[in-house]
mmCIF file of C-alpha atoms in Angstrom:
data_model
loop_
_atom_site.group_PDB
_atom_site.id
_atom_site.type_symbol
_atom_site.label_atom_id
_atom_site.label_comp_id
_atom_site.label_asym_id
_atom_site.label_seq_id
_atom_site.Cartn_x
_atom_site.Cartn_y
_atom_site.Cartn_z
ATOM 1 C CA GLY A 1 -11.059 -41.441 12.912
ATOM 2 C CA ILE A 2 -7.979 -41.059 15.106
ATOM 3 C CA ILE A 3 -8.405 -44.592 16.438
ATOM 4 C CA LEU A 4 -8.607 -46.011 12.905
ATOM 5 C CA ASP A 5 -5.868 -43.827 11.441
ATOM 6 C CA PRO A 6 -3.690 -42.313 14.201
ATOM 7 C CA ASP A 7 -1.087 -41.058 11.708
ATOM 8 C CA ASN A 8 -3.494 -38.893 9.719
ATOM 9 C CA ALA A 9 -2.673 -35.228 10.303
ATOM 10 C CA GLU A 10 -5.869 -34.138 8.511
ATOM 11 C CA ILE A 11 -7.981 -35.796 11.203
ATOM 12 C CA TYR A 12 -6.119 -33.931 13.943
ATOM 13 C CA MET A 13 -6.542 -30.629 12.082
ATOM 14 C CA SER A 14 -10.253 -31.300 11.642
ATOM 15 C CA LEU A 15 -10.554 -32.096 15.339
ATOM 16 C CA GLY A 16 -8.726 -28.856 16.097
ATOM 17 C CA ASP A 17 -11.211 -26.999 13.892
ATOM 18 C CA VAL A 18 -14.083 -28.487 15.910
ATOM 19 C CA TYR A 19 -12.436 -27.382 19.142
ATOM 20 C CA MET A 20 -11.890 -23.883 17.682
ATOM 21 C CA ALA A 21 -15.565 -23.672 16.767
ATOM 22 C CA GLU A 22 -16.406 -24.586 20.360
ATOM 23 C CA ASP A 23 -13.882 -22.003 21.642
ATOM 24 C CA ASP A 24 -11.906 -24.771 23.351
ATOM 25 C CA LEU A 25 -8.523 -23.251 22.552
ATOM 26 C CA ASP A 26 -6.394 -25.550 24.692
ATOM 27 C CA ASN A 27 -7.656 -28.683 22.952
ATOM 28 C CA ALA A 28 -7.505 -26.956 19.561
ATOM 29 C CA ILE A 29 -3.841 -26.107 20.121
ATOM 30 C CA ARG A 30 -3.165 -29.652 21.289
ATOM 31 C CA SER A 31 -4.856 -31.134 18.200
ATOM 32 C CA TYR A 32 -3.012 -28.824 15.815
ATOM 33 C CA CYS A 33 0.282 -29.635 17.510
ATOM 34 C CA ASP A 34 -0.510 -33.343 17.130
ATOM 35 C CA ALA A 35 -1.013 -32.689 13.415
ATOM 36 C CA ILE A 36 2.349 -30.910 13.276
ATOM 37 C CA SER A 37 4.070 -33.844 14.973
ATOM 38 C CA ILE A 38 2.709 -36.114 12.233
ATOM 39 C CA ALA A 39 3.211 -33.691 9.326
ATOM 40 C CA PRO A 40 5.935 -31.195 10.315
ATOM 41 C CA ASP A 41 5.977 -29.633 6.844
ATOM 42 C CA ASP A 42 2.255 -28.839 6.682
ATOM 43 C CA TYR A 43 2.008 -25.052 6.583
ATOM 44 C CA ARG A 44 -1.740 -25.188 7.250
ATOM 45 C CA ALA A 45 -1.199 -26.889 10.606
ATOM 46 C CA PHE A 46 1.201 -24.144 11.656
ATOM 47 C CA SER A 47 -1.216 -21.468 10.477
ATOM 48 C CA LYS A 48 -4.122 -23.011 12.385
ATOM 49 C CA THR A 49 -1.908 -23.317 15.450
ATOM 50 C CA GLY A 50 -0.964 -19.654 15.073
ATOM 51 C CA LEU A 51 -4.606 -18.634 15.024
ATOM 52 C CA ALA A 52 -5.433 -20.664 18.125
ATOM 53 C CA LEU A 53 -2.382 -19.289 19.941
ATOM 54 C CA TRP A 54 -3.352 -15.728 18.941
ATOM 55 C CA GLU A 55 -6.888 -16.297 20.255
ATOM 56 C CA LYS A 56 -5.369 -17.595 23.502
ATOM 57 C CA ASP A 57 -3.224 -14.430 23.696
ATOM 58 C CA TYR A 58 0.069 -16.261 23.280
ATOM 59 C CA LEU A 59 1.468 -13.626 20.935
ATOM 60 C CA GLU A 60 5.091 -14.690 20.687
ATOM 61 C CA GLU A 61 4.145 -18.324 20.117
ATOM 62 C CA ALA A 62 1.589 -17.311 17.475
ATOM 63 C CA ILE A 63 4.241 -15.251 15.698
ATOM 64 C CA VAL A 64 6.590 -18.237 15.651
ATOM 65 C CA ALA A 65 3.848 -20.503 14.258
ATOM 66 C CA TYR A 66 2.926 -18.043 11.506
ATOM 67 C CA HIS A 67 6.570 -17.459 10.586
ATOM 68 C CA ARG A 68 6.971 -21.229 10.222
ATOM 69 C CA ALA A 69 3.821 -21.437 8.058
ATOM 70 C CA ILE A 70 5.203 -18.698 5.798
ATOM 71 C CA GLU A 71 8.625 -20.325 5.733
ATOM 72 C CA LEU A 72 6.987 -23.548 4.535
ATOM 73 C CA ASN A 73 4.742 -21.754 2.022
ATOM 74 C CA PRO A 74 5.707 -18.132 1.282
ATOM 75 C CA ASP A 75 2.654 -17.824 -0.988
ATOM 76 C CA TYR A 76 0.142 -18.490 1.802
ATOM 77 C CA ASP A 77 -1.667 -15.158 1.848
ATOM 78 C CA ILE A 78 -3.792 -15.941 4.911
ATOM 79 C CA ALA A 79 -0.725 -16.536 7.086
ATOM 80 C CA GLN A 80 0.824 -13.304 5.785
ATOM 81 C CA ASN A 81 -2.314 -11.318 6.650
ATOM 82 C CA ASN A 82 -2.818 -12.960 10.043
ATOM 83 C CA LEU A 83 0.795 -12.417 11.039
ATOM 84 C CA GLY A 84 0.334 -8.764 10.111
ATOM 85 C CA VAL A 85 -2.718 -8.574 12.364
ATOM 86 C CA ILE A 86 -0.707 -9.917 15.291
ATOM 87 C CA TYR A 87 2.041 -7.375 14.696
ATOM 88 C CA LEU A 88 -0.496 -4.543 14.325
ATOM 89 C CA ASP A 89 -3.052 -5.335 17.012
ATOM 90 C CA GLY A 90 -1.050 -7.482 19.382
ATOM 91 C CA MET A 91 2.383 -5.912 19.278
ATOM 92 C CA GLY A 92 1.664 -2.368 18.066
ATOM 93 C CA MET A 93 4.275 -2.757 15.330
ATOM 94 C CA SER A 94 2.516 -1.041 12.421
ATOM 95 C CA LYS A 95 5.480 -0.898 10.062
ATOM 96 C CA GLU A 96 6.214 -4.610 10.471
ATOM 97 C CA ALA A 97 2.518 -5.393 10.060
ATOM 98 C CA LEU A 98 2.273 -3.373 6.861
ATOM 99 C CA SER A 99 4.965 -5.451 5.179
ATOM 100 C CA TYR A 100 2.928 -8.617 5.798
ATOM 101 C CA PHE A 101 -0.318 -7.048 4.583
ATOM 102 C CA LYS A 102 1.414 -5.894 1.416
ATOM 103 C CA GLY A 103 2.873 -9.381 1.018
ATOM 104 C CA ALA A 104 -0.616 -10.889 1.256
ATOM 105 C CA ILE A 105 -1.878 -8.409 -1.353
ATOM 106 C CA GLU A 106 1.022 -9.195 -3.661
ATOM 107 C CA ILE A 107 0.151 -12.890 -3.432
ATOM 108 C CA ASN A 108 -3.598 -12.310 -3.738
ATOM 109 C CA PRO A 109 -4.536 -8.943 -5.303
ATOM 110 C CA ASN A 110 -8.210 -9.609 -4.455
ATOM 111 C CA TYR A 111 -7.672 -10.072 -0.714
ATOM 112 C CA THR A 112 -10.191 -7.582 0.664
ATOM 113 C CA LEU A 113 -9.234 -8.000 4.310
ATOM 114 C CA ALA A 114 -5.521 -7.479 3.585
ATOM 115 C CA TYR A 115 -6.306 -4.122 1.926
ATOM 116 C CA PHE A 116 -8.404 -3.119 4.923
ATOM 117 C CA ASN A 117 -5.661 -4.167 7.338
ATOM 118 C CA ALA A 118 -3.002 -2.360 5.295
ATOM 119 C CA GLY A 119 -5.180 0.745 5.563
ATOM 120 C CA ARG A 120 -5.321 0.306 9.340
ATOM 121 C CA ALA A 121 -1.535 -0.037 9.531
ATOM 122 C CA LEU A 122 -0.989 3.026 7.352
ATOM 123 C CA GLN A 123 -3.483 4.986 9.443
ATOM 124 C CA ALA A 124 -1.580 4.013 12.586
ATOM 125 C CA LEU A 125 1.605 5.247 10.892
ATOM 126 C CA GLY A 126 -0.077 8.596 10.162
ATOM 127 C CA GLU A 127 -0.020 8.043 6.403
ATOM 128 C CA ASN A 128 -3.666 8.973 5.926
ATOM 129 C CA GLU A 129 -3.663 9.578 2.177
ATOM 130 C CA GLU A 130 -2.095 6.209 1.496
ATOM 131 C CA ALA A 131 -4.447 4.585 4.023
ATOM 132 C CA ALA A 132 -7.403 6.082 2.146
ATOM 133 C CA LYS A 133 -6.268 4.362 -1.064
ATOM 134 C CA TYR A 134 -6.210 0.991 0.674
ATOM 135 C CA TYR A 135 -9.592 1.578 2.333
ATOM 136 C CA HIS A 136 -11.070 2.530 -1.047
ATOM 137 C CA MET A 137 -9.659 -0.626 -2.599
ATOM 138 C CA ALA A 138 -11.089 -2.686 0.270
ATOM 139 C CA MET A 139 -14.506 -1.084 -0.297
ATOM 140 C CA ASP A 140 -14.347 -1.769 -4.042
ATOM 141 C CA LEU A 141 -13.359 -5.405 -3.552
ATOM 142 C CA ASN A 142 -15.907 -5.813 -0.786
ATOM 143 C CA LYS A 143 -18.697 -5.194 -3.292
ATOM 144 C CA LEU A 144 -17.734 -8.566 -4.785
ATOM 145 C CA THR A 145 -16.478 -10.486 -1.764
ATOM 146 C CA GLU A 146 -18.687 -9.121 1.032
ATOM 147 C CA ASP A 147 -15.909 -10.031 3.476
ATOM 148 C CA LEU A 148 -16.273 -6.843 5.535
ATOM 149 C CA ASP A 149 -18.992 -4.718 7.030
ATOM 150 C CA GLU A 150 -18.894 -1.750 4.660
ATOM 151 C CA SER A 151 -19.854 0.667 7.424
ATOM 152 C CA ASP A 152 -16.626 -0.245 9.284
ATOM 153 C CA VAL A 153 -14.538 0.609 6.248
ATOM 154 C CA LYS A 154 -16.432 3.854 5.620
ATOM 155 C CA GLU A 155 -16.106 4.876 9.263
ATOM 156 C CA ARG A 156 -12.325 4.410 9.157
ATOM 157 C CA LEU A 157 -12.060 6.141 5.799
ATOM 158 C CA TYR A 158 -14.065 9.179 6.861
ATOM 159 C CA GLY A 159 -12.242 9.252 10.185
ATOM 160 C CA LEU A 160 -8.935 9.754 8.415
ATOM 161 C CA PHE A 161 -9.671 13.362 7.618
ATOM 162 C CA ASN A 162 -12.128 14.360 10.350
ATOM 163 C CA THR A 163 -9.721 15.444 13.061
#
């Protein structure tokens, strides 16, 4: 496809997806960056690049990519959630992470994973009662979406008050 249509960013993103599936992060990043060079305003390309960079443990670069994706499309809930995950798990910045999880929830009130992640951030901040509300919401939504392993959510929820 690239030979026939070298200016098609979608082909480069699809190639990057194949590399991601094969856990070939270097080539995935390269393909996503090629897509960005063709379509510099495509928020999806920046988001995919952010994910590959995060998987490669390039935290600062992943943050930049996700910020650009959000700048291009502030309503992209996945980028909001994923940026929150980087701040929470990669940088240990729970308060910053929480703002992105809440942003993802505001955009998509049915985003099960964002509720779960907001609960994790609140738990890290020591706000256990508020965390419990988000975990409960994640469990309720998960009955429909089946995005999470319910035992993980229950374990975190019960762990809030068993100290």
